[in-house]
Every structure is written in structure tokens, then in C-alpha cells.
mmCIF file of C-alpha atoms in Angstrom:
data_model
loop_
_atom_site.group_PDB
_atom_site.id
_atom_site.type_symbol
_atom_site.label_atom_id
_atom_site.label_comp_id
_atom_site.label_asym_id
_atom_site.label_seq_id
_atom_site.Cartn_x
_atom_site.Cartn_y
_atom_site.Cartn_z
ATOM 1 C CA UNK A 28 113.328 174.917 -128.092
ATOM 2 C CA UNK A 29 116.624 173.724 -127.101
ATOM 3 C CA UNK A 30 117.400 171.268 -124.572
ATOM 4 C CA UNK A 31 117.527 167.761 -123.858
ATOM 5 C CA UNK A 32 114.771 165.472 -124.019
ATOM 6 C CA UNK A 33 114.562 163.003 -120.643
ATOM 7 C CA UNK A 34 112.516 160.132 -120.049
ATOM 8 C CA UNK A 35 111.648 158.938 -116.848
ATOM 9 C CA UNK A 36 108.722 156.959 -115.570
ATOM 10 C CA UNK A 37 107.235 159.915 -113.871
ATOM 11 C CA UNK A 38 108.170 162.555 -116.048
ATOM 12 C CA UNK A 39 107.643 161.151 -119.816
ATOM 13 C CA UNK A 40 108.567 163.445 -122.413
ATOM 14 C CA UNK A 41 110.712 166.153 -120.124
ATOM 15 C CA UNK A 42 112.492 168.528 -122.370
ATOM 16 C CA UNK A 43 115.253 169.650 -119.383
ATOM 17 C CA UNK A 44 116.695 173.146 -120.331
ATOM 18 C CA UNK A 45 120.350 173.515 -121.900
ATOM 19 C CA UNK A 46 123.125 174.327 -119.338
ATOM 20 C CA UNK A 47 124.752 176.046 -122.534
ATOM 21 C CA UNK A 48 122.263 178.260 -123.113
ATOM 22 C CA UNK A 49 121.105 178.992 -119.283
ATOM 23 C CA UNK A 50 124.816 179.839 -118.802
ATOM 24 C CA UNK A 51 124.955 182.825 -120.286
ATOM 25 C CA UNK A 52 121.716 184.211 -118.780
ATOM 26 C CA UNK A 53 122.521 183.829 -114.829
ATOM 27 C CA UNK A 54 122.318 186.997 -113.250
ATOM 28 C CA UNK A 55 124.236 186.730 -109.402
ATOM 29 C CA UNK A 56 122.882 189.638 -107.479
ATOM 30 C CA UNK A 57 124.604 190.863 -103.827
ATOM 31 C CA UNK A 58 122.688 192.765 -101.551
ATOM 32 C CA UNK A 59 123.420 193.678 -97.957
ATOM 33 C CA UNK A 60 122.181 196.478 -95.583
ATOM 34 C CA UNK A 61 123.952 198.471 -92.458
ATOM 35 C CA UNK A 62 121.187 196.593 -89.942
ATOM 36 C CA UNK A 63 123.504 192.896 -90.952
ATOM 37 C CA UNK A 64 121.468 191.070 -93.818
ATOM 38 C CA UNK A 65 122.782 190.293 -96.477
ATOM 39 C CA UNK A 66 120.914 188.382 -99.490
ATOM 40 C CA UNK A 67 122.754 186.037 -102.483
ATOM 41 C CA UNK A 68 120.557 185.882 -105.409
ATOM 42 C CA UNK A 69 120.557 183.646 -108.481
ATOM 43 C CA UNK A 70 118.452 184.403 -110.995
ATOM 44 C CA UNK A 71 117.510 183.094 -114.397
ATOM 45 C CA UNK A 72 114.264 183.408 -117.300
ATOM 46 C CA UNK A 73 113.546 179.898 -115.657
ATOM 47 C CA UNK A 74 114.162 180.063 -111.889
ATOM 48 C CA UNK A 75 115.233 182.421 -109.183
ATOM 49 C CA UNK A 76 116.821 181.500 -105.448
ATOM 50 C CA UNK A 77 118.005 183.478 -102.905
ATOM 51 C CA UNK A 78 120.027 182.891 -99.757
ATOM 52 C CA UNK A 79 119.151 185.101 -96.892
ATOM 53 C CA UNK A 80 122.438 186.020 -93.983
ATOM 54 C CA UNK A 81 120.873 187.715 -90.662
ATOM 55 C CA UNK A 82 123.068 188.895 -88.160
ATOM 56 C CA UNK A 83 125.722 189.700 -89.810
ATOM 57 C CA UNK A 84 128.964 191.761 -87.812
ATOM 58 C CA UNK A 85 128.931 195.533 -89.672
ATOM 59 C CA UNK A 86 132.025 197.104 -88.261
ATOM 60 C CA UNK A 87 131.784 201.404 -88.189
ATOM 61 C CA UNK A 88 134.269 202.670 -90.511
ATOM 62 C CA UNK A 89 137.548 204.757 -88.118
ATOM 63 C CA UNK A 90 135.807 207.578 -86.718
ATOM 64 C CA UNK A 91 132.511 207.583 -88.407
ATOM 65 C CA UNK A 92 133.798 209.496 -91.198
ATOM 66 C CA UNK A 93 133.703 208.248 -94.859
ATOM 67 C CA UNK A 94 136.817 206.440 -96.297
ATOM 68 C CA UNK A 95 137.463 209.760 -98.037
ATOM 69 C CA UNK A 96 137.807 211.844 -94.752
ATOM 70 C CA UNK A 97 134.411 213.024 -95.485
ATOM 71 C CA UNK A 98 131.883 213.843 -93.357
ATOM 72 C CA UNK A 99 129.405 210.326 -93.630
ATOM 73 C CA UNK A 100 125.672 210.421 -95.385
ATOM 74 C CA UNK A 101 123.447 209.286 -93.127
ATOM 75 C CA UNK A 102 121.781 205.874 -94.459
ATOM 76 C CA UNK A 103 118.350 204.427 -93.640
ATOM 77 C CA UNK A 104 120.035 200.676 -92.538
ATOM 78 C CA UNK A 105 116.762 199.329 -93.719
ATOM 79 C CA UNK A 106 118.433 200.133 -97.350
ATOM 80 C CA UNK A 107 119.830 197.509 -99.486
ATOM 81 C CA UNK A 108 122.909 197.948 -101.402
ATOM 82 C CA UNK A 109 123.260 195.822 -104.461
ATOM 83 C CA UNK A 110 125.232 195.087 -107.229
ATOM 84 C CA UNK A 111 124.823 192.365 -110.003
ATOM 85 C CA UNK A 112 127.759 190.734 -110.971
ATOM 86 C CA UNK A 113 128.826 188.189 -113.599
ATOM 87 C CA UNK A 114 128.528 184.543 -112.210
ATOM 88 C CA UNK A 115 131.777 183.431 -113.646
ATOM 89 C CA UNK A 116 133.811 186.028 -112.378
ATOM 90 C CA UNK A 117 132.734 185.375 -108.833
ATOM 91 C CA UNK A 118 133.531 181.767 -109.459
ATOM 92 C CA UNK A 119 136.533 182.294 -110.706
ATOM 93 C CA UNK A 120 136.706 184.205 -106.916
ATOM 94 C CA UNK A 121 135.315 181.025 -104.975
ATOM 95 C CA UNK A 122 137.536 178.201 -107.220
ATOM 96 C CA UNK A 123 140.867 180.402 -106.926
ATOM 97 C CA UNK A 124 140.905 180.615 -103.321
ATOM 98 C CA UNK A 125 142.500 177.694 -101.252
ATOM 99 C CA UNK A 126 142.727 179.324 -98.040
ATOM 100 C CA UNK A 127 140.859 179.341 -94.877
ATOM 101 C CA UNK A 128 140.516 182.662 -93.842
ATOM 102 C CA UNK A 129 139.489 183.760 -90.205
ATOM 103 C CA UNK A 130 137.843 186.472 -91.748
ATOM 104 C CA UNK A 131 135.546 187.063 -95.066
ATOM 105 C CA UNK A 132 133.897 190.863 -95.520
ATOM 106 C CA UNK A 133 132.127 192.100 -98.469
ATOM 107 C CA UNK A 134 131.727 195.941 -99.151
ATOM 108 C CA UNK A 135 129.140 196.531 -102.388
ATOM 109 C CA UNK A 136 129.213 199.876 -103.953
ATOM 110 C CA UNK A 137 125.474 200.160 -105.089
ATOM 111 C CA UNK A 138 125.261 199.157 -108.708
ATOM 112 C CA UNK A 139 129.064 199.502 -109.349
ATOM 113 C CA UNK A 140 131.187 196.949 -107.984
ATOM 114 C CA UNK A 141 131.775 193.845 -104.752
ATOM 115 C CA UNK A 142 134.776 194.198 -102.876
ATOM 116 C CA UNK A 143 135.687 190.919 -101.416
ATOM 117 C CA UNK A 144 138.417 190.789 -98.697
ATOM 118 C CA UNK A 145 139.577 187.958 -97.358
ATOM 119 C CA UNK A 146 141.889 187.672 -93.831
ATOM 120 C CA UNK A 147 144.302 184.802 -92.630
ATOM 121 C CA UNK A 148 146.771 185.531 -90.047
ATOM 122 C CA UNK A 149 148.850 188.267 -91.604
ATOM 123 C CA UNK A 150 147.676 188.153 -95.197
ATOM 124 C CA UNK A 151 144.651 189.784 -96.619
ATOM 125 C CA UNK A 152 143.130 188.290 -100.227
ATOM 126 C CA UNK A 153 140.903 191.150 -101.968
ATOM 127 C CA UNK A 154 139.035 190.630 -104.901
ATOM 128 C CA UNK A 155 137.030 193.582 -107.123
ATOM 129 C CA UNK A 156 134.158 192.067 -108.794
ATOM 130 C CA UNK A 157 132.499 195.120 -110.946
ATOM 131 C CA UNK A 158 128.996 195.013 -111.393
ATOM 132 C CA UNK A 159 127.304 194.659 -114.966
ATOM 133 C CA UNK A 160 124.375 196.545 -116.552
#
């Protein structure tokens, strides 16, 4: 097993994982639903976390129609939409971005790809994450 081996006078002998080797095993899932909850996860073989967003603003789309001019599918808002994308890729998202925006929105496309759109006065920052398999 790789890792590195940690003493410490509570934990003697502590063989602490390899960031090396977790790195390429982190799985970042998005999830959000039409009722305003949205869920970051993190998982790993080792670990999972996960933040949980309530109350989240869900603006209607123009005239209820899809963005297509299509009529819109009825959705149970219960349902999640998620999409797992690759962890550096979104950080490359969160460490490129100097601005302060007055507004953030995510729109997932279930199991395809996280549309992040950032607004600041007159400028909007979007970002297409796709998902992986």
C-alpha cells in the first residue's frame, strides 16, 4: 500500500493515504432540483462529503417554454439533476476567476455537462464543465 507512514503519539504507526494517488480518483458530483437544493459532492474509495444549499432562487425560464421554443416537460421538482465532473477542471473554474460577481447560477444538464455563469455589472463569465462517465 502506498502512502506515507506518520507517527504521532496518538496515532503510532498511521500509514496516511497518497495525495498522488487519491488525486486521480476524486469524483465531484453537482446535483440540484427545481424546489432550490442543490448538493456538492466529493467523493473518493476512502471518504465521501457533501455540502447541502436550501433555498436556493430558481428563476422560470421566458414564458415557460423550453430554451428551444418548445413546449416544457413537466418535472417532478423533487428530481435531482446531476452531473459528475472532473475535479480539476472545476478548479481550474474556481482558481481562474478573480471577480466578484453579483450573481453566480448553475444550469446541469443531467449526466452531460455544468453550465456555470457568472454576472458583474455588465459582464457575464460562463464556463462549460462536461460531465465524465
Amino acid at each position: 500500500m502506498e502512502g506515507l507512514k506518520t507517527t504521532s503519539p496518538g496515532w503510532p504507526d498511521v500509514l496516511a493515504p497518497s495525495c498522488v494517488s487519491l488525486g486521480c480518483r476524486i469524483l465531484f458530483v453537482v446535483e440540484a432540483n427545481l424546489n432550490g437544493e442543490m448538493n456538492l459532492k466529493i467523493e473518493t474509495d476512502l471518504v465521501s462529503a457533501t455540502t447541502h444549499f436550501k433555498d436556493l432562487g430558481n428563476p422560470p425560464w421566458g414564458d415557460e417554454s423550453s430554451q428551444d421554443g418548445g413546449p416544457s416537460q413537466s418535472r417532478d421538482p423533487e428530481l435531482m439533476a446531476q452531473a459528475t465532473v472532473d475535479i480539476r477542471k472545476l478548479q481550474q473554474f474556481l482558481v481562474g476567476q478573480q471577480v466578484n460577481p453579483s450573481k453566480a447560477m448553475c444550469n446541469i444538464v443531467h449526466q452531460n455537462v455544468v453550465h456555470l455563469i457568472l454576472l458583474h455589472e455588465d459582464v457575464s463569465l460562463q464556463y462549460f464543465i462536461p460531465a465524465v462517465a
